[in-house]
Structure formats: C-alpha cells, structure tokens
PDB file of C-alpha atoms in Angstrom:
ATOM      1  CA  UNK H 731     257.631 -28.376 140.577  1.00 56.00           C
ATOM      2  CA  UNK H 732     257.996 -30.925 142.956  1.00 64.00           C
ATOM      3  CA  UNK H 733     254.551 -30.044 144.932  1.00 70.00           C
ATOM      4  CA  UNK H 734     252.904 -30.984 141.444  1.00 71.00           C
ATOM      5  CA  UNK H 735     254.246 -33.826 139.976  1.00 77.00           C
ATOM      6  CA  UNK H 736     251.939 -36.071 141.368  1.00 76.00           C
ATOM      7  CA  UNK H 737     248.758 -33.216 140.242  1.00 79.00           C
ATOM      8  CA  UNK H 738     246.490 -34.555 137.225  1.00 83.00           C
ATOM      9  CA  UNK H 739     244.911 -31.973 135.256  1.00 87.00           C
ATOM     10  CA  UNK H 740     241.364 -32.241 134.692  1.00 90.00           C
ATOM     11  CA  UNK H 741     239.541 -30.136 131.812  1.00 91.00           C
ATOM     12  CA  UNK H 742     236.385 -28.373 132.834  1.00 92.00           C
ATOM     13  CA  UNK H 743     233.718 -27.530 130.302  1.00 93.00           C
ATOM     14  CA  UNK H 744     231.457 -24.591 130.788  1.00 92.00           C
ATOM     15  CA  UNK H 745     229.888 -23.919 126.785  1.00 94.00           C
ATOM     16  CA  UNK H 746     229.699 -25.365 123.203  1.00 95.00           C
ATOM     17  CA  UNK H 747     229.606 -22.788 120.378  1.00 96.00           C
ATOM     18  CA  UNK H 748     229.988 -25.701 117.484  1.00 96.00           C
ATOM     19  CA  UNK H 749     227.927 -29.104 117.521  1.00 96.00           C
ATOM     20  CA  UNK H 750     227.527 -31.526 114.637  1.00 95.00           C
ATOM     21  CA  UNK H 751     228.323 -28.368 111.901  1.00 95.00           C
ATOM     22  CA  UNK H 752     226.344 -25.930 113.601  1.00 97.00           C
ATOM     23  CA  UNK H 753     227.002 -22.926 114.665  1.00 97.00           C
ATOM     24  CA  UNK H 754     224.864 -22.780 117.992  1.00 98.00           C
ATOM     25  CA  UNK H 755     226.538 -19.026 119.754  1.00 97.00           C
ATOM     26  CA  UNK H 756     222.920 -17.195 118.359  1.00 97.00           C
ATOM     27  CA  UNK H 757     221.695 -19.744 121.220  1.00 98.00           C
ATOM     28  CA  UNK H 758     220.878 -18.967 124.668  1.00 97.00           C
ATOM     29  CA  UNK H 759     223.257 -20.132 127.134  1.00 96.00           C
ATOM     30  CA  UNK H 760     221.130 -22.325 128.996  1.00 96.00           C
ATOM     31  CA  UNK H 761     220.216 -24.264 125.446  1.00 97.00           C
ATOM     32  CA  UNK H 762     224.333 -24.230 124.617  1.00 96.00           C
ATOM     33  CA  UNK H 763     224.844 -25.975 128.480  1.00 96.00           C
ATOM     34  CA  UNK H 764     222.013 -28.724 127.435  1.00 97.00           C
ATOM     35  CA  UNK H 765     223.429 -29.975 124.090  1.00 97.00           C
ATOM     36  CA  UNK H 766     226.864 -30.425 126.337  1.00 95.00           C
ATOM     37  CA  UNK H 767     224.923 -32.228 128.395  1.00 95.00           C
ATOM     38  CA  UNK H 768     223.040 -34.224 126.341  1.00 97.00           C
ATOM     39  CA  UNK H 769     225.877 -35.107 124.095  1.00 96.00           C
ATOM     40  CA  UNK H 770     228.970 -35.350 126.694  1.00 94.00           C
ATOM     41  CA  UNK H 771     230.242 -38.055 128.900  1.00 96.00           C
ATOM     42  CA  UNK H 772     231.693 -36.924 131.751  1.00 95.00           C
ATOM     43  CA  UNK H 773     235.255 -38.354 132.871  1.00 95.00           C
ATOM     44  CA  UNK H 774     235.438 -37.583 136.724  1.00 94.00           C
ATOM     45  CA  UNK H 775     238.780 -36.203 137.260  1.00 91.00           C
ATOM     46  CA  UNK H 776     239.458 -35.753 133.924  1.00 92.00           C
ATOM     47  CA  UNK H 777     236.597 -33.757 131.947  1.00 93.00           C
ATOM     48  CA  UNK H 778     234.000 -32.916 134.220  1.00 94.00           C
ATOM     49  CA  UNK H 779     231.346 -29.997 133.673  1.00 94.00           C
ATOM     50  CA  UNK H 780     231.768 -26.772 135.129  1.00 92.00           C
ATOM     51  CA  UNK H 781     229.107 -26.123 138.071  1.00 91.00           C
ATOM     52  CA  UNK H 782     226.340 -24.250 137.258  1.00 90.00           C
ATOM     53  CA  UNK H 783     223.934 -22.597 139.759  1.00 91.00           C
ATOM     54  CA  UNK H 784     221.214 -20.219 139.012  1.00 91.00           C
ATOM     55  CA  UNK H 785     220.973 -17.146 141.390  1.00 90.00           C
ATOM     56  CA  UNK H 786     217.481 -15.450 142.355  1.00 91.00           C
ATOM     57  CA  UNK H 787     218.792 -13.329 144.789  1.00 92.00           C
ATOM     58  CA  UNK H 788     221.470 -11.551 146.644  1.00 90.00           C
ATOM     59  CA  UNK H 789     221.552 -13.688 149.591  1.00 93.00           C
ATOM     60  CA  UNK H 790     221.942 -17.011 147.336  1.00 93.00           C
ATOM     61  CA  UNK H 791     224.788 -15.086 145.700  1.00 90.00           C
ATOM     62  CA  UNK H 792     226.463 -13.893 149.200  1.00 89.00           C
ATOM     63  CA  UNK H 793     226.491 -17.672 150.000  1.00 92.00           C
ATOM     64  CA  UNK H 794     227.626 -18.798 146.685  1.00 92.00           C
ATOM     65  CA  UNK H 795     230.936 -16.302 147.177  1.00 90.00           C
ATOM     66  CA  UNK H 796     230.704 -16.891 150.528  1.00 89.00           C
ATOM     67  CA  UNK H 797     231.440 -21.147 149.845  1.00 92.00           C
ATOM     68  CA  UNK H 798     233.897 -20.075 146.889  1.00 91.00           C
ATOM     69  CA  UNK H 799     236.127 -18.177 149.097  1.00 88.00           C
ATOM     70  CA  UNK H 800     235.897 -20.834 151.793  1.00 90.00           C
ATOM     71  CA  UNK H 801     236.939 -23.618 149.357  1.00 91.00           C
ATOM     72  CA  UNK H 802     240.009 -21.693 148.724  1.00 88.00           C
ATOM     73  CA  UNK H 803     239.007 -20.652 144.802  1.00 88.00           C
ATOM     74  CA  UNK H 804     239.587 -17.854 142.864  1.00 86.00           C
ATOM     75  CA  UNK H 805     235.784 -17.206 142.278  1.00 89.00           C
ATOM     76  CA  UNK H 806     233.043 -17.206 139.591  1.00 91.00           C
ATOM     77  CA  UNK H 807     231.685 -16.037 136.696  1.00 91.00           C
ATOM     78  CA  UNK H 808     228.292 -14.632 136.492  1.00 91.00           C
ATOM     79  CA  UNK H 809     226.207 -15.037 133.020  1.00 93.00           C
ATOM     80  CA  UNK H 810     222.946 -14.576 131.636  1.00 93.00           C
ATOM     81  CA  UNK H 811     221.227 -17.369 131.451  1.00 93.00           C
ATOM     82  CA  UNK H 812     219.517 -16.258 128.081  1.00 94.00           C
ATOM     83  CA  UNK H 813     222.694 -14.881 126.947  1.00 94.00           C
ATOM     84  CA  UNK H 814     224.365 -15.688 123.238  1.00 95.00           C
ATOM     85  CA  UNK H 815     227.850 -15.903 122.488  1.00 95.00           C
ATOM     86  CA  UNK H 816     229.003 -12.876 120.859  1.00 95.00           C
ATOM     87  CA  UNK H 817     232.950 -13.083 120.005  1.00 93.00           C
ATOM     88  CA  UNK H 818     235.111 -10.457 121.027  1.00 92.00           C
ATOM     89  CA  UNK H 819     232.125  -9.090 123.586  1.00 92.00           C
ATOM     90  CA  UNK H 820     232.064  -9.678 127.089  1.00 89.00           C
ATOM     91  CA  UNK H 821     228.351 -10.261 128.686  1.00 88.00           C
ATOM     92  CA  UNK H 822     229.432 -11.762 131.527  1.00 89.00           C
ATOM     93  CA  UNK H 823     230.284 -10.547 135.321  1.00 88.00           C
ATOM     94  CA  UNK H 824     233.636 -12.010 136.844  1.00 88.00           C
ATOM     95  CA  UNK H 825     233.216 -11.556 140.724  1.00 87.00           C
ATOM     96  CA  UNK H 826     236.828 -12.314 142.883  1.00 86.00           C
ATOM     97  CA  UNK H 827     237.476 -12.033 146.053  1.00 81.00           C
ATOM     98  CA  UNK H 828     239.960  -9.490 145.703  1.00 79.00           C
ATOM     99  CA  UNK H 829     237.343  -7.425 144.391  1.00 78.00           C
ATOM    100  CA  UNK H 830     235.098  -7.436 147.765  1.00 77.00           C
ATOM    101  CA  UNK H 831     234.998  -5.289 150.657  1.00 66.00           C
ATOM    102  CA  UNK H 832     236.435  -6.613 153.930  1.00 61.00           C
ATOM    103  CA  UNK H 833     234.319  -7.430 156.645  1.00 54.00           C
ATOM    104  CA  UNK H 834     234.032  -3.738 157.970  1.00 54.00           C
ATOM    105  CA  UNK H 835     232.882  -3.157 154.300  1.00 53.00           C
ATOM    106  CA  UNK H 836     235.660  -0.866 153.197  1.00 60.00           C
ATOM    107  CA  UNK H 837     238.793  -1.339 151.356  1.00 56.00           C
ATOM    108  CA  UNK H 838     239.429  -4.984 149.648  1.00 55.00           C
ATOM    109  CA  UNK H 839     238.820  -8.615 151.086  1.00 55.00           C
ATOM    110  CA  UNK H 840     241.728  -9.147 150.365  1.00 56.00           C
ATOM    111  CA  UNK H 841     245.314  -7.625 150.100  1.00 59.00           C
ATOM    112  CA  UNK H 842     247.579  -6.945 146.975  1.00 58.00           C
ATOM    113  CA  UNK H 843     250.716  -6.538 145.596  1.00 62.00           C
ATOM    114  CA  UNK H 844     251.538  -3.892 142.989  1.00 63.00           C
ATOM    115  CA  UNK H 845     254.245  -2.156 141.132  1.00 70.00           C
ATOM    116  CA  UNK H 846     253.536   1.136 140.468  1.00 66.00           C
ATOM    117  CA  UNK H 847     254.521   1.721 136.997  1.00 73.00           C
ATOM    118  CA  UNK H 848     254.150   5.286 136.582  1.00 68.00           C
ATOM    119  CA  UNK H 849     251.914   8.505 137.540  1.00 66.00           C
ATOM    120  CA  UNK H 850     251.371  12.003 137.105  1.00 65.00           C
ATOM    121  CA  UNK H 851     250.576  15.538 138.948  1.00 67.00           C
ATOM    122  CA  UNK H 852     247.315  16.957 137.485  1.00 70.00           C
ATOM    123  CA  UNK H 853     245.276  20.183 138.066  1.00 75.00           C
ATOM    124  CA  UNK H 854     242.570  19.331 137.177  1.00 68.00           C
ATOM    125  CA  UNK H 855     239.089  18.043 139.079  1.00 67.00           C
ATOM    126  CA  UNK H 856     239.721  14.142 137.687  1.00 58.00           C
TER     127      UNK H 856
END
C-alpha cells in the first residue's frame, strides 16, 4: 500500500462503441479510433489514448514486443484494423511475454508459477 499512495491512476481509452445515440460497433475499428479522436480531449496523466501502431510485418512486430518487454509491460493486443465490435466474440490477438519462447527459442520467455489442481492417467493417444 504504501509503495502506491503517492500513484495517480490514469484511464486509457482504446474504442468507442456509442457516440451521440449511435451505435457505431458495425464500424471498422480504425473509423471507431477516429470519432475518439475527433471528439476527445486528452488529459495527460489522466485520460490519455491508448497507443496505436499499425504492423506490416514481422520484424516491426518483433520490435514492437521487443520495446514492450523492455519498458517493463505486460504486452499488447493485436486487432484488425477493419475489424467491428462483435459482443461476446473475441477478434483480437493478446501477445505476452510469458507466451514467447526464450532466447534459445524453446520453452517460455519467461518463468511461472502454478498450482496444479488436478490430473489424470489416460491410455489413450491424447
């Protein structure tokens, strides 16, 4: 408690699926980010927009992870830019760093800690 009481929370906004009445989830995502931006005032450090990158290939993504692990952040959330909100679907790609390989490319990047909750013997091929 006492390493955050000083902290300030600040509210990052990543999509609008209401504006002025309308329903706008049937939109792209990339029309959905414009009306925020069109029609919100940032606050720094208090309601900011999320960043937003667009990827064209694998080695702007590997240095995209690459500054997200650096910075010490849990890690991002790949979308379609032409993608519509669909409630209760996911069309979206979350990409951590516990989900990479280490650097010799096997295992995970990164370690974890787990309860095994229970198991079973099987005889089967699966």
């Amino acid at each position: 408690k006492t390493a955050f009481k000083d902290a300030s929370v600040c509210l990052f906004v990543f999509d609008c699926l209401q504006f002025n009445d309308e329903n706008v989830m049937q939109k792209p995502l990339i029309e959905r980010r414009k009306i925020l931006e069109e029609n919100m005032q940032p606050i720094k450090n208090h309601i900011m927009f999320s960043e937003l990158k667009e990827i064209d290939s694998r080695k702007t993504l590997h240095g995209i992870v690459n500054s997200v692990i650096d910075q010490g952040l849990e890690g991002i959330v790949i979308k379609s830019k032409d993608g519509i909100y669909e409630p209760g679907k996911r069309h979206w790609l979350k990409l951590k760093k516990d989900y990479l390989k280490n650097a010799k490319g096997e295992g995970m990047a990164d370690s974890a800690d787990l309860v095994v909750l229970g198991g079973y013997y099987g005889t089967g091929r699966k």
